[in-house]
PDB file of C-alpha atoms in Angstrom:
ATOM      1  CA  UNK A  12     115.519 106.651  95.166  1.00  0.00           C
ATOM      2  CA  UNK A  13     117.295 103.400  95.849  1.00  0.00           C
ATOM      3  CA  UNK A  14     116.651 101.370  99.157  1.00  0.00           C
ATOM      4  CA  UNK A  15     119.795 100.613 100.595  1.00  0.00           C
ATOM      5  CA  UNK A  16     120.979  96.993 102.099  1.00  0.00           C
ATOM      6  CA  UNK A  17     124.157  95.999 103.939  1.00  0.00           C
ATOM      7  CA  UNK A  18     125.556  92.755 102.745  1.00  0.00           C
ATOM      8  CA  UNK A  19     127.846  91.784 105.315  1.00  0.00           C
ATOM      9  CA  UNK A  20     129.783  89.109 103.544  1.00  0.00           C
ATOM     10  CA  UNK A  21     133.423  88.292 103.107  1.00  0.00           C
ATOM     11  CA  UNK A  22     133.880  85.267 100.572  1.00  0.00           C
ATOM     12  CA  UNK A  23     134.281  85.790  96.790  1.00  0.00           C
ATOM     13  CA  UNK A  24     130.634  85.432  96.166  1.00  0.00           C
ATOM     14  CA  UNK A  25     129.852  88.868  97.686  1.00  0.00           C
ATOM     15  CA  UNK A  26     130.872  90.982  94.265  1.00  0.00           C
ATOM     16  CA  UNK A  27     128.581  88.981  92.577  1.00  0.00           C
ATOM     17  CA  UNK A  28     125.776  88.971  94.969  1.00  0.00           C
ATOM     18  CA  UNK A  29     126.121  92.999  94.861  1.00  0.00           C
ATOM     19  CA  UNK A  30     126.547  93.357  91.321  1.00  0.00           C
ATOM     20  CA  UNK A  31     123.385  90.803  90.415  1.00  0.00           C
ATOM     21  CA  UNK A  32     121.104  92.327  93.069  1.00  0.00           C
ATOM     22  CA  UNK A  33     121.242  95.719  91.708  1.00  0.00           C
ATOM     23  CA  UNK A  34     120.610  94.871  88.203  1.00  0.00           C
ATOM     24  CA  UNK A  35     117.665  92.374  89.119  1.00  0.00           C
ATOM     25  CA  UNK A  36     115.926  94.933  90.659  1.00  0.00           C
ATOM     26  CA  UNK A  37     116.893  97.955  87.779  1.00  0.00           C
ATOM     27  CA  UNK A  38     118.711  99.721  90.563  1.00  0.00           C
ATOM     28  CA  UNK A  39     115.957 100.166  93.251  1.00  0.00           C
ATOM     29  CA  UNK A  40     118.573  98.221  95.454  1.00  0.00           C
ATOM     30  CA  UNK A  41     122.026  99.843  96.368  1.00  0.00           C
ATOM     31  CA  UNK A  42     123.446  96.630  98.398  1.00  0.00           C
ATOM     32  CA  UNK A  43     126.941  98.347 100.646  1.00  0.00           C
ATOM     33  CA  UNK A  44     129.288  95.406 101.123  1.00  0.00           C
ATOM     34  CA  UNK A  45     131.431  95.595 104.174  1.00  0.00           C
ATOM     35  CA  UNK A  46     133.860  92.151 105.485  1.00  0.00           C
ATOM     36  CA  UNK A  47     133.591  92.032 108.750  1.00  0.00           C
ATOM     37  CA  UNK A  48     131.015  91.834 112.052  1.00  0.00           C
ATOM     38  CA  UNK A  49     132.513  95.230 113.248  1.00  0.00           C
ATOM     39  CA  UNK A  50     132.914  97.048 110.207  1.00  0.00           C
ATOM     40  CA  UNK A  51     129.025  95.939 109.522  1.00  0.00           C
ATOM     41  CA  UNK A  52     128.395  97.302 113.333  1.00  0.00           C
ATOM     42  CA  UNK A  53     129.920 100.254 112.627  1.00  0.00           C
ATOM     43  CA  UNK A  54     128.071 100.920 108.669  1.00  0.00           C
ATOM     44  CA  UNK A  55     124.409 100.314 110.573  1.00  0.00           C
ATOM     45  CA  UNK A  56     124.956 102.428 113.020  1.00  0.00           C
ATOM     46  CA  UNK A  57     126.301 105.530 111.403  1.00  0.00           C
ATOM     47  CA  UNK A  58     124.278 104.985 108.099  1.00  0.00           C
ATOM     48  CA  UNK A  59     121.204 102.386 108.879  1.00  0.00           C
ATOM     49  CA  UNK A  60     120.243 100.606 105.813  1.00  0.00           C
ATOM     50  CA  UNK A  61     116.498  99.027 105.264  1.00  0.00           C
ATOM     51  CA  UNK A  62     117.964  95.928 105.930  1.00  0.00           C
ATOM     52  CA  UNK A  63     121.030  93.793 106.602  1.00  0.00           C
ATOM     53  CA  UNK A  64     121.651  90.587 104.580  1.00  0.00           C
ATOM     54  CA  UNK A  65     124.092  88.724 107.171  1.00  0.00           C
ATOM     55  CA  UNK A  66     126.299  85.959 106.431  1.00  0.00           C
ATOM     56  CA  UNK A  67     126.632  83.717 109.455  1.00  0.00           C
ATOM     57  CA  UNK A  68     130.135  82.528 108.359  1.00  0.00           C
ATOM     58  CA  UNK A  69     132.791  85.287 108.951  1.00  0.00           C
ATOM     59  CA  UNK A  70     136.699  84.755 110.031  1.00  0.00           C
ATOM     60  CA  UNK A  71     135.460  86.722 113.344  1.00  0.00           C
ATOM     61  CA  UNK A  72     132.102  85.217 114.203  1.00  0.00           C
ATOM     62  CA  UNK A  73     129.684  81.924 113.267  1.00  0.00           C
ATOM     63  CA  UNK A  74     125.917  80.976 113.872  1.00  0.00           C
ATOM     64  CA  UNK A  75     123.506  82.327 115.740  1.00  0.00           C
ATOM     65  CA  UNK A  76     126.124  84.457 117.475  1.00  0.00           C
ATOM     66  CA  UNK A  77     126.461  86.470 114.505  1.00  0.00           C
ATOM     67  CA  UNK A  78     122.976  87.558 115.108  1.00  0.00           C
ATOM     68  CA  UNK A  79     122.797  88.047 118.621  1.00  0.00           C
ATOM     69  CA  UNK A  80     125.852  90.630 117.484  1.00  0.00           C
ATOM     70  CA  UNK A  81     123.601  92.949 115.370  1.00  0.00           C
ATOM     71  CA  UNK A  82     120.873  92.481 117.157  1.00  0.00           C
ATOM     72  CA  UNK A  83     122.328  93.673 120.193  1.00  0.00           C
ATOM     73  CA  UNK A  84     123.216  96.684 118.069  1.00  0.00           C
ATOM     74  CA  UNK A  85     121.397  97.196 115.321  1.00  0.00           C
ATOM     75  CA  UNK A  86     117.555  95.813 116.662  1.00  0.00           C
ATOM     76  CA  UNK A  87     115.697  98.008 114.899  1.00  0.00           C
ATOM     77  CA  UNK A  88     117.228  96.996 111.158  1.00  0.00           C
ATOM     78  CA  UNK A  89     116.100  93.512 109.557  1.00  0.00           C
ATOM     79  CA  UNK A  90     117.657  90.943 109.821  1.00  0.00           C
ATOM     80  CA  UNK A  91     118.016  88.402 106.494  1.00  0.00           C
ATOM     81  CA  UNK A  92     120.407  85.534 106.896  1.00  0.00           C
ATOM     82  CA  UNK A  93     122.630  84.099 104.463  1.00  0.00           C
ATOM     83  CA  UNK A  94     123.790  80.531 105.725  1.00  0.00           C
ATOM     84  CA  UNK A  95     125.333  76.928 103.729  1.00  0.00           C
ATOM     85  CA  UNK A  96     124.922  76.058 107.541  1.00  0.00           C
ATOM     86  CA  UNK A  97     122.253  73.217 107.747  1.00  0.00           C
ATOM     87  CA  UNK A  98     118.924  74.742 107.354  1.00  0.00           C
ATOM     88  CA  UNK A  99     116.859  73.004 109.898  1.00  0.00           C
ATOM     89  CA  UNK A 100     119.900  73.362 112.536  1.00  0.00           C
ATOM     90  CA  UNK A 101     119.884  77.193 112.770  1.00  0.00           C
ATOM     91  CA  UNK A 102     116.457  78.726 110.759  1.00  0.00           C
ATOM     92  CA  UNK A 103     114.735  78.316 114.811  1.00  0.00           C
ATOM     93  CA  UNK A 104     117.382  79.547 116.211  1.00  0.00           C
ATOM     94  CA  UNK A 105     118.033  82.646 113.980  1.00  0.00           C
ATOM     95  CA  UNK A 106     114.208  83.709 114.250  1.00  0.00           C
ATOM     96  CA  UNK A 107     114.850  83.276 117.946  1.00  0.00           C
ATOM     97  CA  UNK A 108     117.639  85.732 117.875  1.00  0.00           C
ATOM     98  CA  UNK A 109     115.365  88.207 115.816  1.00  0.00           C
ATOM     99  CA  UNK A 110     116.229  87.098 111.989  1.00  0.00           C
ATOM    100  CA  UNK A 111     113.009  87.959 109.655  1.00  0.00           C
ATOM    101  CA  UNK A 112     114.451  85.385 106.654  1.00  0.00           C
ATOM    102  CA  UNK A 113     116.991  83.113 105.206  1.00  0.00           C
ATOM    103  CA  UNK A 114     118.636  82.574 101.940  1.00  0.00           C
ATOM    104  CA  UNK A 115     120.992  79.522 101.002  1.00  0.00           C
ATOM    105  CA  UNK A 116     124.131  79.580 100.141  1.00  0.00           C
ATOM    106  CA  UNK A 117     125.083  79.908  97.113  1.00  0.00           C
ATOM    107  CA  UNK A 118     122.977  82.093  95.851  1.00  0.00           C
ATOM    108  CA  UNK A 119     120.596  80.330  93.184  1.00  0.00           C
ATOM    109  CA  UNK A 120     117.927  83.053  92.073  1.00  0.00           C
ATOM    110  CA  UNK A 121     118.898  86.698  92.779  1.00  0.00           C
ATOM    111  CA  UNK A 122     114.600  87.611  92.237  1.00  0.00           C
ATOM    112  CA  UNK A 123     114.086  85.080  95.237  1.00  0.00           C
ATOM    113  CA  UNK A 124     116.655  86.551  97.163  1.00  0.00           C
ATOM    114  CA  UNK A 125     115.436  90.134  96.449  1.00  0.00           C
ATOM    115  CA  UNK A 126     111.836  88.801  96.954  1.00  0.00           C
ATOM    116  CA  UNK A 127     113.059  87.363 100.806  1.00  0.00           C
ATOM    117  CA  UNK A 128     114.802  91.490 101.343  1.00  0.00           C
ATOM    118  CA  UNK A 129     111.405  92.719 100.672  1.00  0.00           C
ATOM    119  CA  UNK A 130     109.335  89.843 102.476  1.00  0.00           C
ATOM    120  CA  UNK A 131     112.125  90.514 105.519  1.00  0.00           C
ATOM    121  CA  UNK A 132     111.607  94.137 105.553  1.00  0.00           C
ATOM    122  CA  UNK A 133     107.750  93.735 105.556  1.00  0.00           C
ATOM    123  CA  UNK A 134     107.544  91.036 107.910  1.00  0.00           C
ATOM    124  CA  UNK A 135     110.145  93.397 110.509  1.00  0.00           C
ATOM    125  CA  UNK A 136     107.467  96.094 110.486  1.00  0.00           C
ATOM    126  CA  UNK A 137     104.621  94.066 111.354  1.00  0.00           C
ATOM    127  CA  UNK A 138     106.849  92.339 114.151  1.00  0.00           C
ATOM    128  CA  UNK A 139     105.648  94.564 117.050  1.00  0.00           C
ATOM    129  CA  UNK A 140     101.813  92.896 116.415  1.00  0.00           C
ATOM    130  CA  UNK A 141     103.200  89.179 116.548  1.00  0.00           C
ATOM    131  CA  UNK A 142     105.601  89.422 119.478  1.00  0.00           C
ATOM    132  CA  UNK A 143     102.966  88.430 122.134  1.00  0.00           C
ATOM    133  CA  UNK A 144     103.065  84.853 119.837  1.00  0.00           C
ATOM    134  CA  UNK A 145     106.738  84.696 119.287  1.00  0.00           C
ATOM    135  CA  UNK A 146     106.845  84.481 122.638  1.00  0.00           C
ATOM    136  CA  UNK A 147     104.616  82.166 123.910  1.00  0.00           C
ATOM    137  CA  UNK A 148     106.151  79.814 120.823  1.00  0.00           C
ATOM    138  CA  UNK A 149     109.402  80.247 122.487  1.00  0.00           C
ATOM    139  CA  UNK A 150     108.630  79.434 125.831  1.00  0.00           C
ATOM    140  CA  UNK A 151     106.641  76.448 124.555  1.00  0.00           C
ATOM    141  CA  UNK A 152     109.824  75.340 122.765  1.00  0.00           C
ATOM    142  CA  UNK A 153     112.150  76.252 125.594  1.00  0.00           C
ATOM    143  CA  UNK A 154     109.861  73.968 128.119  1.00  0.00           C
ATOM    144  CA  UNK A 155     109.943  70.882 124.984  1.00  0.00           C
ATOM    145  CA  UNK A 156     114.355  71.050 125.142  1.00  0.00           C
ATOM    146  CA  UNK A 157     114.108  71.178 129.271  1.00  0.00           C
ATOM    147  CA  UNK A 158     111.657  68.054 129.235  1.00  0.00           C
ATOM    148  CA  UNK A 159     113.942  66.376 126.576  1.00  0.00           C
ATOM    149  CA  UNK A 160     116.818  66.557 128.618  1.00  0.00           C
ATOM    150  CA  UNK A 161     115.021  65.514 131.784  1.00  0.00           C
ATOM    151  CA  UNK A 162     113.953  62.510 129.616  1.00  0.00           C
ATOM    152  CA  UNK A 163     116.799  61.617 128.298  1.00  0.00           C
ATOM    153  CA  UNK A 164     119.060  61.631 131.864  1.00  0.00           C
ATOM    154  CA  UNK A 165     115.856  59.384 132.970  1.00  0.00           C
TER     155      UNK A 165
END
C-alpha cells in the first residue's frame, strides 16, 4: 500500500515533482497535488496524508505564515517545506512554526527529497520526546532577538 503525501504547490514544477516522486520510490509514494492554502486545508482534513510537502510561495499566502496556516489546522500531519526563499532566513523560523524539514527549490535529487519525506515523518513522531528542548531553544533565542534590540536602540 502506498503512503500518501500532499504536495501543496502551484507553479509548473509541481507535475514533475509528482510524477518523479512516485517513480523514485516504485510507487510506495502517491503524492495528491492540490494549488492552493485552502484547497490543501480542506484535502488534510477530510483525507490526512502522512505528510504535507508545503510550498511557502502561493498567490494566497508566503513564509512562515504558510505554516502557521496548516499548523493551526492540520498539527498533527508533518510538515516538509519547499522554499527558493533564502535558507538561513526562514529554516529557524519554519521549525519554530512546527516544520520537521526543508527542500530547495528547484528540486535537484527526487531520492533526497523522498529521503527528507521519510526523515520528516520520522522525526514528527519522535517530536512529543524533544518538545521540552524545542522549547527551552526557543525561549533562549527569543531572549537573544529582545537583547539585540535593546542593544541596538542603546
Amino acid at each position: 500500500m502506498a503512503i500518501r503525501i500532499l504536495l501543496v504547490k502551484d507553479d509548473a514544477e509541481a507535475e514533475t515533482v509528482v510524477n518523479n516522486l512516485e517513480q523514485i520510490t516504485g510507487g510506495r509514494l502517491q503524492v495528491d497535488r492540490v494549488r492552493t492554502i485552502a484547497d490543501g486545508l480542506i484535502a488534510a482534513t477530510v483525507k490526512p496524508p502522512a505528510a504535507i510537502l508545503l510550498d511557502l510561495k502561493l498567490p494566497n499566502g508566503v513564509g512562515v505564515e504558510v505554516i502557521r496556516r496548516f499548523m493551526g489546522q492540520c498539527g498533527s500531519i508533518p510538515i516538509i517545506v519547499m522554499t527558493d526563499l533564502s535558507y538561513n532566513e526562514i529554516d529557524r523560523q519554519a521549525i519554530m512554526e512546527g516544520a520537521v524539514g526543508f527542500v530547495n527549490k528547484p528540486i535537484q535529487s527526487y531520492s533526497d527529497l523522498a529521503w527528507e519525506i521519510r526523515k520528516g515523518m520520522i522525526i514528527h513522531e519522535r517530536r512529543p520526546l524533544y518538545r521540552p528542548i524545542e522549547d527551552t531553544i526557543a525561549r533562549i533565542e527569543k531572549t537573544a532577538i529582545m537583547q539585540q534590540k535593546v542593544l541596538a536602540k542603546g
